[in-house]
mmCIF file of C-alpha atoms in Angstrom:
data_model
loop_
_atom_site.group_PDB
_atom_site.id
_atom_site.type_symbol
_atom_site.label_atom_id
_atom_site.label_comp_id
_atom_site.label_asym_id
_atom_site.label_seq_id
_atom_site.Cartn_x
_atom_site.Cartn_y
_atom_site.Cartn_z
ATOM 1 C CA UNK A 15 241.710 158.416 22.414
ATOM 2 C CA UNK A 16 238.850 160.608 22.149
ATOM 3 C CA UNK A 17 236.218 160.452 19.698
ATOM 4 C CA UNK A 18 233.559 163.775 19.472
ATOM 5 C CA UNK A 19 230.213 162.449 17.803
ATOM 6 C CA UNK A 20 228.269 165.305 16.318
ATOM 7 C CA UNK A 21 224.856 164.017 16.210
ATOM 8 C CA UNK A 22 226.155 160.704 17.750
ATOM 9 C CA UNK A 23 222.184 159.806 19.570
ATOM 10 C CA UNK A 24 220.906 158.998 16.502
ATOM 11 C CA UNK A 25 220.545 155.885 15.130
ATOM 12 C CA UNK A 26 224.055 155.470 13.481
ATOM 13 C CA UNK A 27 225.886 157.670 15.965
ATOM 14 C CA UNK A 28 224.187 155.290 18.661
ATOM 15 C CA UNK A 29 226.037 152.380 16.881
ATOM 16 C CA UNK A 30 229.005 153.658 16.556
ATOM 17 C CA UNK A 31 229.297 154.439 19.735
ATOM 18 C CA UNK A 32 228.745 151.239 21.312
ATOM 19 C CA UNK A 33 231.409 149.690 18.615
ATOM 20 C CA UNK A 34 233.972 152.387 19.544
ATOM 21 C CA UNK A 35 233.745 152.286 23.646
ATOM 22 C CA UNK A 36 233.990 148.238 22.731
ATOM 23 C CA UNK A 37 237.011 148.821 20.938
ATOM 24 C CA UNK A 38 238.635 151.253 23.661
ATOM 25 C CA UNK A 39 237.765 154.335 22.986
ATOM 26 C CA UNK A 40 236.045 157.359 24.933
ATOM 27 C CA UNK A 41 233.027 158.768 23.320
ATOM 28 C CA UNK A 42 231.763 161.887 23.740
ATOM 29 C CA UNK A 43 228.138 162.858 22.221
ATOM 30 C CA UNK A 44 226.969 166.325 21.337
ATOM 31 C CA UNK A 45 223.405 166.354 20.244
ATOM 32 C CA UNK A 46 219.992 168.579 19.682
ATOM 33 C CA UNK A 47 217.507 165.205 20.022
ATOM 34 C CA UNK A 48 215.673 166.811 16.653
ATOM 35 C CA UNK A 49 215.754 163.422 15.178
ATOM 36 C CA UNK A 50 217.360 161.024 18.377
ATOM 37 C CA UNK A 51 216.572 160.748 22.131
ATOM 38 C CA UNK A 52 218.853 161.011 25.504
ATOM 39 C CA UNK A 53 217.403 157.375 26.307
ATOM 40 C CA UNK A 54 219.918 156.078 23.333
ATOM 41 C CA UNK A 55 222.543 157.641 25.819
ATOM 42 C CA UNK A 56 221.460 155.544 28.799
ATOM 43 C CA UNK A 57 220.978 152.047 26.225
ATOM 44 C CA UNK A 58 224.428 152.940 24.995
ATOM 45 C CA UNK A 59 226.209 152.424 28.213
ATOM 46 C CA UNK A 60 224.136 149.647 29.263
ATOM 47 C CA UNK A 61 225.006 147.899 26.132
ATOM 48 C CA UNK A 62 229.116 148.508 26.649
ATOM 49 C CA UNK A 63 228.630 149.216 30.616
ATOM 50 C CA UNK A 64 230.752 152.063 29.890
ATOM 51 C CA UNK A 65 230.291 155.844 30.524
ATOM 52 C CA UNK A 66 229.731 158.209 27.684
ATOM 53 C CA UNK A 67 229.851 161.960 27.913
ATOM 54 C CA UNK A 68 226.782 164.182 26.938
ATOM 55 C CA UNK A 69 226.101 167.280 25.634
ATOM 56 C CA UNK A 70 222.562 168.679 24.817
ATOM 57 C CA UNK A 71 223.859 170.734 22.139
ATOM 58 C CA UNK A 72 223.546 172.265 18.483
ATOM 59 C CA UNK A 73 226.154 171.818 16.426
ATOM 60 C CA UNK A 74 225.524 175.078 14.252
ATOM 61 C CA UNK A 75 226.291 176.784 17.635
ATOM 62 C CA UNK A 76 229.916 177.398 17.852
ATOM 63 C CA UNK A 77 230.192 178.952 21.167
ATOM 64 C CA UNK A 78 228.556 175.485 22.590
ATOM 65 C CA UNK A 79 230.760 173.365 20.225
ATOM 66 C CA UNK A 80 233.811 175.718 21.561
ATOM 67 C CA UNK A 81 233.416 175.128 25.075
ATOM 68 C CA UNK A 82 233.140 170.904 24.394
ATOM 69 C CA UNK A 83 236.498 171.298 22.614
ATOM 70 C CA UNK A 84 237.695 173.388 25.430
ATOM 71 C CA UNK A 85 236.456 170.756 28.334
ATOM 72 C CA UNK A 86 237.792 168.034 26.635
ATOM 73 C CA UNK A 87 241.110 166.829 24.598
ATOM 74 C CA UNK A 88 239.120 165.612 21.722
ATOM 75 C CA UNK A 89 241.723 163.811 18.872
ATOM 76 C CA UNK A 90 238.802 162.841 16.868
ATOM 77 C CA UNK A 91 235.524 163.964 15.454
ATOM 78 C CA UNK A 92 232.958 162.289 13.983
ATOM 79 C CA UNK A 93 230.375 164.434 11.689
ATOM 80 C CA UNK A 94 226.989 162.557 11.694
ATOM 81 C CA UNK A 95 225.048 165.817 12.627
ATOM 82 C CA UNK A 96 222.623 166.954 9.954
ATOM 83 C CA UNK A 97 219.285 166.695 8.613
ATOM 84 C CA UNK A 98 218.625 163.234 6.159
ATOM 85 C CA UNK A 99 215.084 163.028 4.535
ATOM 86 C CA UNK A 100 215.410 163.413 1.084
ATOM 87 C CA UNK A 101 211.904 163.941 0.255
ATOM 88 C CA UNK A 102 211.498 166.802 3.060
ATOM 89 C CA UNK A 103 215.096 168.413 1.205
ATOM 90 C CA UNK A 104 212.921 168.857 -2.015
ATOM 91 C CA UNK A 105 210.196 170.746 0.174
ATOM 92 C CA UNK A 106 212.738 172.976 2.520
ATOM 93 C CA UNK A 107 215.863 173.139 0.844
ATOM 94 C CA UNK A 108 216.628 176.077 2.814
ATOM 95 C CA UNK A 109 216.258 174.646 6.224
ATOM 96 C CA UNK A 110 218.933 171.405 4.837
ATOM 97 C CA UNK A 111 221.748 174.026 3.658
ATOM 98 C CA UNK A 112 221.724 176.050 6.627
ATOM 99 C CA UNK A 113 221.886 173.271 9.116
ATOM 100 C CA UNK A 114 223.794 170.988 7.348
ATOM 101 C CA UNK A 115 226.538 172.702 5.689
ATOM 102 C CA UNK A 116 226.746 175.120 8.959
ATOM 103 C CA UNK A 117 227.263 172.463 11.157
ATOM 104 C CA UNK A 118 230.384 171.577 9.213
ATOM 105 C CA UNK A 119 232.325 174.782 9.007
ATOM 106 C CA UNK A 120 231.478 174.828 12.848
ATOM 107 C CA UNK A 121 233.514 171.605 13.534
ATOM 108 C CA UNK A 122 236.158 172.861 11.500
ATOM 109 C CA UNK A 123 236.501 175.884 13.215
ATOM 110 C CA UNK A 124 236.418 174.553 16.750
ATOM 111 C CA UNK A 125 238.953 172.021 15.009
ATOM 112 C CA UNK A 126 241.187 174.366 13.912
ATOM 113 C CA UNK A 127 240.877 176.481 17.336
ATOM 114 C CA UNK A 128 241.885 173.380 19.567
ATOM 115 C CA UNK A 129 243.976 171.662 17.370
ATOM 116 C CA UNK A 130 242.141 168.263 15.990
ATOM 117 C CA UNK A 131 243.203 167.148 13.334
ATOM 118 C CA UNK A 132 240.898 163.939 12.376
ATOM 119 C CA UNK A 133 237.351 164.097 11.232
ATOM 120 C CA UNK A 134 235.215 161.163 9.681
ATOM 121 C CA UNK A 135 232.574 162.210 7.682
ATOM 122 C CA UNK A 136 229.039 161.165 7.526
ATOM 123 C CA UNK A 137 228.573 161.702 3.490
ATOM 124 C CA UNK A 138 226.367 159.538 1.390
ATOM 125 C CA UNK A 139 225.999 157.617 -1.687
ATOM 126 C CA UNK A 140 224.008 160.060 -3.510
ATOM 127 C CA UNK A 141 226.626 162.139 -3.717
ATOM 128 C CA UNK A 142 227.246 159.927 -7.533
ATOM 129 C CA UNK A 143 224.613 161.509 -8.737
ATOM 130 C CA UNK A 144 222.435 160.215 -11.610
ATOM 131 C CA UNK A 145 225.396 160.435 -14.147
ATOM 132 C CA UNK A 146 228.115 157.361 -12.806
ATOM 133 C CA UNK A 147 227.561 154.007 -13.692
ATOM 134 C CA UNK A 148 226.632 151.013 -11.357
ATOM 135 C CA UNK A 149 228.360 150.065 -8.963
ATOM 136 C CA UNK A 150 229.670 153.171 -7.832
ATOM 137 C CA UNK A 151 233.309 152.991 -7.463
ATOM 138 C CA UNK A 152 234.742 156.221 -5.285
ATOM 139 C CA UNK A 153 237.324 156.921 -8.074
ATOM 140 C CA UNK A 154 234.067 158.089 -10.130
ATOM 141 C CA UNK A 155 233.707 162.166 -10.331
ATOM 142 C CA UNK A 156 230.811 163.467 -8.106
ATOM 143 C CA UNK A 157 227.336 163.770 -9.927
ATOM 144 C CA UNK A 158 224.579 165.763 -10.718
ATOM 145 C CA UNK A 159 222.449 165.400 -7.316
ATOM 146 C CA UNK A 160 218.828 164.667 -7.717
ATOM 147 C CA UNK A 161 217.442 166.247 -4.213
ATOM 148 C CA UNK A 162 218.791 169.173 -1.776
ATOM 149 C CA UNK A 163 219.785 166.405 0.829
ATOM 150 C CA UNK A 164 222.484 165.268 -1.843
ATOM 151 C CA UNK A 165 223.508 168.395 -2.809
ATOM 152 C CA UNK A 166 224.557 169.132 1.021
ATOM 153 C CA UNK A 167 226.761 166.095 1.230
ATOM 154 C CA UNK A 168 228.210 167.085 -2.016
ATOM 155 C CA UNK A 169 229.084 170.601 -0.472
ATOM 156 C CA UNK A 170 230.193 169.131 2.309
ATOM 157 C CA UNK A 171 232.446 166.738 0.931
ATOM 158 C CA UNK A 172 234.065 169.847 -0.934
ATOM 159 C CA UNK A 173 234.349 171.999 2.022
ATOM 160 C CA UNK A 174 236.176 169.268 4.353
ATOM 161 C CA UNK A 175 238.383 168.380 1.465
ATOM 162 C CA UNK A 176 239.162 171.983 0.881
ATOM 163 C CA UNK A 177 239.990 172.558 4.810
ATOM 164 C CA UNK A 178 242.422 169.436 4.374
ATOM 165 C CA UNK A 179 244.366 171.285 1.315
ATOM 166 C CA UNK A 180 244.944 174.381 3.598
ATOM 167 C CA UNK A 181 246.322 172.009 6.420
ATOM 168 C CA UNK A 182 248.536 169.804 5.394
ATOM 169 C CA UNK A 183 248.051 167.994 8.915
ATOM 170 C CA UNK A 184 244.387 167.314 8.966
ATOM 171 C CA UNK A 185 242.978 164.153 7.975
ATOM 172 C CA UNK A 186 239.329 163.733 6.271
ATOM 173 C CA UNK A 187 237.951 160.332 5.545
ATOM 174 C CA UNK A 188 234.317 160.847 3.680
ATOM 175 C CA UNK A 189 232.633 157.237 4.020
ATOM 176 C CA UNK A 190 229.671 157.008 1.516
ATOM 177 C CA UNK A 191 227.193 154.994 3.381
ATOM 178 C CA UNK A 192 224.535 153.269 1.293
ATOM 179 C CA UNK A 193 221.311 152.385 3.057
ATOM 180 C CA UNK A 194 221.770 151.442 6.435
ATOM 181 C CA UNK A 195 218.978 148.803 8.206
ATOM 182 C CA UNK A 196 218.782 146.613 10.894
ATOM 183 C CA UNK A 197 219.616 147.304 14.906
ATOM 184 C CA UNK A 198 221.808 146.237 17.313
ATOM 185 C CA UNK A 199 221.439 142.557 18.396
ATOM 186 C CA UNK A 200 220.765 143.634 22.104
ATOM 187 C CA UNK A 201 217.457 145.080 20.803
ATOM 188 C CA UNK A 202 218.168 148.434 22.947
ATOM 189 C CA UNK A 203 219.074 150.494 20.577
ATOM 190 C CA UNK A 204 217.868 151.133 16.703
ATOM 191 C CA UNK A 205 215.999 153.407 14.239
ATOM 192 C CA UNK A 206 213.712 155.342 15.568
ATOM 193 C CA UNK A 207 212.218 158.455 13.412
ATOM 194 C CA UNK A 208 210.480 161.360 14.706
ATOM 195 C CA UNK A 209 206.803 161.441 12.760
ATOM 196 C CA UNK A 210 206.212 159.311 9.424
ATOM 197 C CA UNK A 211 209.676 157.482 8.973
ATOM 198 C CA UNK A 212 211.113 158.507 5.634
ATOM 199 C CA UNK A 213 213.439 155.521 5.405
ATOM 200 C CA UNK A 214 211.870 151.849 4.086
ATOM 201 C CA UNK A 215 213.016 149.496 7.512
ATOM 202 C CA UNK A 216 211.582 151.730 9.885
ATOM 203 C CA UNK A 217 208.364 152.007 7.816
ATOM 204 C CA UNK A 218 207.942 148.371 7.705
ATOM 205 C CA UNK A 219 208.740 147.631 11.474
ATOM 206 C CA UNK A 220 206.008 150.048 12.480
ATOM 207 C CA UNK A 221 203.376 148.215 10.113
ATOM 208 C CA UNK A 222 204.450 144.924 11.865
ATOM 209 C CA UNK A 223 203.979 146.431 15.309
ATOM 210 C CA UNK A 224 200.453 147.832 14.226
ATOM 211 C CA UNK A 225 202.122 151.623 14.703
ATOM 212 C CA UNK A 226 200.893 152.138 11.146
ATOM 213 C CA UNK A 227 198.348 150.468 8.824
ATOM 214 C CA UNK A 228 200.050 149.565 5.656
ATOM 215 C CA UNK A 229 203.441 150.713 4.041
ATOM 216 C CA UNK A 230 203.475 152.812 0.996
ATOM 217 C CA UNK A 231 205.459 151.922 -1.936
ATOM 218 C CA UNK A 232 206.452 154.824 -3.826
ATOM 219 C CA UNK A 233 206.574 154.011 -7.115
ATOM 220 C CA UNK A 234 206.039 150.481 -8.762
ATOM 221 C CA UNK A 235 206.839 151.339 -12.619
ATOM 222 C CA UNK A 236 210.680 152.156 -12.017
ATOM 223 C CA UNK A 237 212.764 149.912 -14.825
ATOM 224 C CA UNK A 238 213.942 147.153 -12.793
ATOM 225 C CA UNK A 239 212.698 143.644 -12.428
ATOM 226 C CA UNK A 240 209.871 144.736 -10.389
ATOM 227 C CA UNK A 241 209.297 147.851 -10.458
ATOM 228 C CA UNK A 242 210.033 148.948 -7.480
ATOM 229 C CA UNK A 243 213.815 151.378 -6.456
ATOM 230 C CA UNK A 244 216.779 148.659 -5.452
ATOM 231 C CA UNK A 245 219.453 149.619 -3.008
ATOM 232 C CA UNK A 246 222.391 148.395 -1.197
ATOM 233 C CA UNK A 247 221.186 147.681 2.616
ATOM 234 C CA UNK A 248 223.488 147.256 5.085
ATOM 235 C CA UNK A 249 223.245 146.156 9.082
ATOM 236 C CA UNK A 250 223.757 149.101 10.432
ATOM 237 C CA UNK A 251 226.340 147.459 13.209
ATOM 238 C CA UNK A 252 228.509 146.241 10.425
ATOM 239 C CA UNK A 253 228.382 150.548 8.743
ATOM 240 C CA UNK A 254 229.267 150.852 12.979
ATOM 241 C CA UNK A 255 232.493 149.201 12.586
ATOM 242 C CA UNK A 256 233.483 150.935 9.517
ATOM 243 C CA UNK A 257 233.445 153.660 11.599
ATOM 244 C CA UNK A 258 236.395 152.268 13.953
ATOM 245 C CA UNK A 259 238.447 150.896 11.236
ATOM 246 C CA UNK A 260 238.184 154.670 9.758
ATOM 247 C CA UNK A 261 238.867 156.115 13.094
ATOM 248 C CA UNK A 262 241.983 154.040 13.044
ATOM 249 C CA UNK A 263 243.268 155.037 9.869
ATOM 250 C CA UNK A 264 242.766 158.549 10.257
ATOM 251 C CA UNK A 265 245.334 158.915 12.937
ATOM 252 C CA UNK A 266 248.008 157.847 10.334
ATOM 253 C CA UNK A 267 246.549 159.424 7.388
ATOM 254 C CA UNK A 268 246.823 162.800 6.127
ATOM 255 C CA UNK A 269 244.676 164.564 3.419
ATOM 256 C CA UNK A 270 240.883 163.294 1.878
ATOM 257 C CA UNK A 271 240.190 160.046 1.236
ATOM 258 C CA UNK A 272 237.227 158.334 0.280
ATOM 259 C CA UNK A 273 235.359 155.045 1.372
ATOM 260 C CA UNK A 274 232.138 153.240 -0.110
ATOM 261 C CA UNK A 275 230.694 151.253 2.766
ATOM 262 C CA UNK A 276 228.041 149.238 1.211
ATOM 263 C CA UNK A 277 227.188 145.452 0.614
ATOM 264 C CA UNK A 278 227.616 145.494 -3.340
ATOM 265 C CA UNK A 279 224.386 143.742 -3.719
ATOM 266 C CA UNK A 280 220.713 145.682 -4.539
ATOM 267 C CA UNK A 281 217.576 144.646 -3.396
ATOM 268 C CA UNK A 282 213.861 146.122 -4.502
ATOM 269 C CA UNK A 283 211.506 147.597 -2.063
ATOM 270 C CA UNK A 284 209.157 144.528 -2.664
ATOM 271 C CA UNK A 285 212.417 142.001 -1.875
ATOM 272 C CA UNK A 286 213.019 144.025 1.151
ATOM 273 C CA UNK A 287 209.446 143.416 2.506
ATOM 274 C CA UNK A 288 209.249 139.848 1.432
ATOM 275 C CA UNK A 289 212.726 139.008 3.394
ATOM 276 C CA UNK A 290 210.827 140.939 6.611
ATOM 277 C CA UNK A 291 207.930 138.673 5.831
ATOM 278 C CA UNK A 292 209.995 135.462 5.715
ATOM 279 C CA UNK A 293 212.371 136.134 7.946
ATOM 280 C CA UNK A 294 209.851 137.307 10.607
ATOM 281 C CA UNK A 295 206.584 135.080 10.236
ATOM 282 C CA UNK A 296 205.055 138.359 9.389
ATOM 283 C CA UNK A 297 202.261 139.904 6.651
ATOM 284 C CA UNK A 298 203.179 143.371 6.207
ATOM 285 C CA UNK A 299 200.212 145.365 4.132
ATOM 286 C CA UNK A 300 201.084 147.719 1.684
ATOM 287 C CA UNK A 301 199.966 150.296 -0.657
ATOM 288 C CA UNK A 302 201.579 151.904 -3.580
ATOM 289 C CA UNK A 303 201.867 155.354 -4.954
ATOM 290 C CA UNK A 304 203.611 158.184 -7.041
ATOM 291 C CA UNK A 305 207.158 158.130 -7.316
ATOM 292 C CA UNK A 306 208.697 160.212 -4.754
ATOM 293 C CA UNK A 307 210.766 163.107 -5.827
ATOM 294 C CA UNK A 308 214.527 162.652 -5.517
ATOM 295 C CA UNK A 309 214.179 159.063 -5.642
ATOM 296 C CA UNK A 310 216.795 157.255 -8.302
ATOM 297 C CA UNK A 311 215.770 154.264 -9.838
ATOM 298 C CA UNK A 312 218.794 151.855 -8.250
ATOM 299 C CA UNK A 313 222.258 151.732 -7.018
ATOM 300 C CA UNK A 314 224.650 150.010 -5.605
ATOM 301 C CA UNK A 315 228.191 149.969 -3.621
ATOM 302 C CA UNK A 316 231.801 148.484 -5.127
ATOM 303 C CA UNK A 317 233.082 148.728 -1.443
ATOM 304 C CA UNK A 318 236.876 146.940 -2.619
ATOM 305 C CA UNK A 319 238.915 149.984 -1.663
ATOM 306 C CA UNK A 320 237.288 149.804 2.255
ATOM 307 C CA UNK A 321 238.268 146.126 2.503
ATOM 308 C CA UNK A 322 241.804 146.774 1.289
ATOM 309 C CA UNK A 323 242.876 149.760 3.013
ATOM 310 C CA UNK A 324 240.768 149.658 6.334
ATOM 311 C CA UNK A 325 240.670 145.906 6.510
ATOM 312 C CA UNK A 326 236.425 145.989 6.437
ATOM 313 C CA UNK A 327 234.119 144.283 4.710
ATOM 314 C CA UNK A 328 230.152 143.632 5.544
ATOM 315 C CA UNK A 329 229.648 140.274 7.110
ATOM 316 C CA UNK A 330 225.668 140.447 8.259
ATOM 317 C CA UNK A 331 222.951 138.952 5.651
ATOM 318 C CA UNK A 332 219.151 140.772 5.027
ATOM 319 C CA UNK A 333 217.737 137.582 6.948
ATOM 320 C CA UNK A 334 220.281 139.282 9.821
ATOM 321 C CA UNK A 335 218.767 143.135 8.906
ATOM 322 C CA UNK A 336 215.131 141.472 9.474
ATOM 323 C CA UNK A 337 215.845 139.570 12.279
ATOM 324 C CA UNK A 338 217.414 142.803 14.234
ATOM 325 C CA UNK A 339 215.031 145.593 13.109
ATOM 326 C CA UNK A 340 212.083 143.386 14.418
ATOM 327 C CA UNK A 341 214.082 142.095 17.442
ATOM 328 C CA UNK A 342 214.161 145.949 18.426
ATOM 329 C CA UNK A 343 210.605 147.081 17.206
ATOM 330 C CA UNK A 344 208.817 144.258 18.775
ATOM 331 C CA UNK A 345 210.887 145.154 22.057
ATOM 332 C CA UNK A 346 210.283 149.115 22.000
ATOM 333 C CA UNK A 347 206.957 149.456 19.814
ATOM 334 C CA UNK A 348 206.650 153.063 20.403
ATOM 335 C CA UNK A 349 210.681 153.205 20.075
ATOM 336 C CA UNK A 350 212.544 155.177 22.577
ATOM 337 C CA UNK A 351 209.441 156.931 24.185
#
C-alpha cells in the first residue's frame, strides 16, 4: 500500500514514516522544507534501510500535487502539511488560512481526480476550544478557538468531513494530537524548528546544548498548582504509531471519524523542565514572562475511543520523552544542519 505524506519531513511526518515503512508500507513524501529538512529523508531510510520517495513540493500547488498522484498509485494520504505556531497565527492570521486550509482542498482535489479514497488528518486538540470540559472526550462539540492556528484545524476538520458526506466512499479519520515530545530512540531523527522554537521540548533541549541561554516561561500566574499551562505530552514515536493503526482502519472505514491521541495525564511547564533536569543530570535556566496569546490554561486527552477501535494506547513515560529529546539534541546540537 501506498501512503502520500503531505508535509511528511517534519518532525511527525519523519516518525511516521519510519513506523509505516517498518510496518510494510511504501512512503512517499511531498514537502516545501519551510519548517523540515531533506536530511530527515536520508535519516529516515537509514533508520528502516528502506527507500522513500521524495518530492520537493508545495502542497497549495495542485499542478505539483497532480502530477505525484499521477506518477504514483497512492491509496492513502496523510495531511500533516501546514503551518503550527500558535503564537505567530495571532500575528499573521492571513498567511495560516491561506496555506493551511489551501493545502487541504488541494489533496482533496487531486484525491478526487485519481481516485483515493483515505486521508488521515493532522488536526489538533485545540480544536475543543475553551468551552468543553477536561478531559476532552471527541464526542464533545467543537469550541470556540482561542488563536488562528486553531481556527484552521477547525475549518479543516469541517471541510474533510464535508468532502466525506458528498462521497459516500471516502474515508476521513481526524486524530487530535495533544502535545507531541520526545525523538526517535536512534537519535537521527527529531524536532528541529526553524528560528526560536515555539514548542516547550525543543526550547529546553537547545538551553541544555548551550544553543540558547535560558528558557522563557510564559506565564507563571495561570490557576493551576503552579502556575504555569499543563498539557498532555506524548513521545512522539508512540503519536507515530497511531498513525499506522489509523492507516489501517481507514481502508475498512467509510465516512469521519474522530481520534484523541493523547496520554490522559497533564503536566506544568515547570514539571516538564524538572523531569528534563532529573532525567538528564541537567540545570536548565529559565526566565519567565507575559502570558502568551492563544495560550489556554490546561488540557488534557480521554484517548478510550483510540484504544478500543484502533487497538492503541501510549506506552512511553516523560522520563522516556527526556531521555529521547536529549539523546537527539546532544547528538545533532545544531539539529539537522
Amino acid at each position: 500500500m501506498n501512503v502520500l505524506l503531505a508535509g511528511g519531513a517534519g518532525y511527525i511526518g519523519s516518525h511516521t514514516a519510519v513506523e509505516l515503512l517498518n510496518s510494510g508500507y511504501n512512503v512517499i513524501i511531498a514537502d516545501n522544507y519551510s519548517n523540515s529538512d531533506k536530511k530527515a529523508i536520508d535519516r529516515i531510510e537509514k533508520i528502516t534501510d528502506k527507500k522513500v520517495i521524495s518530492y520537493t513540493a508545495d502542497i497549495i500547488d495542485k499542478i505539483v500535487v497532480s502530477e505525484i498522484f499521477k506518477n504514483n498509485q497512492i491509496d492513502v494520504v496523510i495531511h500533516f502539511a501546514g503551518l503550527k505556531a500558535v503564537g505567530e497565527s495571532v500575528k499573521k492570521p492571513l498567511i495560516y488560512y491561506r496555506n493551511n486550509i489551501d493545502t487541504t482542498i488541494t489533496l482533496l482535489e487531486c484525491m478526487a481526480e485519481y481516485g483515493c479514497k483515505n486521508i488521515v488528518f493532522s488536526s489538533s486538540a485545540t480544536v475543543y476550544g475553551e468551552e468543553n470540559d477536561i478531559p476532552y472526550v471527541e464526542t464533545m462539540k467543537k469550541g470556540t478557538c482561542s488563536n488562528p492556528y486553531g481556527w484552521t484545524k477547525s475549518m479543516m476538520e469541517q471541510i474533510l468531513s464535508d468532502a466525506s458526506v458528498a462521497d459516500s466512499e471516502l474515508s476521513v479519520i481526524l486524530l487530535r494530537y495533544f502535545n507531541p515530545i520526545g525523538a526517535h530512540e536512534s537519535g537521527l531523527i527529531g524536532e528541529d524548528p526553524k528560528g526560536i522554537p515555539n514548542n516547550l521540548m525543543p526550547y529546553i533541549s537547545q538551553v541544555a546544548v548551550g544553543r540558547r541561554d535560558h528558557l522563557t516561561i510564559f506565564g507563571n500566574d495561570y490557576p493551576t498548582k503552579d502556575g504555569t499551562c499543563r498539557r498532555d505530552y506524548i513521545h512522539i514515536t508512540d503519536l507515530a504509531k497511531g498513525h499506522v493503526k489509523a492507516v489501517e482502519y481507514a481502508a475498512k472505514h467509510k465516512g469521519p471519524e474522530i481520534f484523541n491521541l493523547g496520554t490522559g495525564t497533564p503536566y506544568s511547564v515547570l514539571e516538564i523542565v524538572n523531569a528534563f533536569e532529573k532525567a538528564n543530570n541537567i540545570k536548565i535556566k529559565y526566565e519567565f514572562d507575559e502570558r502568551r496569546s492563544g495560550d489556554l490554561p490546561e488540557f488534557w486527552a480521554n484517548s478510550d475511543k483510540a484504544q478500543r477501535v484502533l487497538d492503541w494506547t501510549a506506552t512511553r513515560t516523560l522520563e522516556d520523552m527526556c531521555k529521547d529529546t536529549w539523546n537527539w539534541q546532544k547528538n545533532n546540537p545544531n539539529g539537522y544542519e
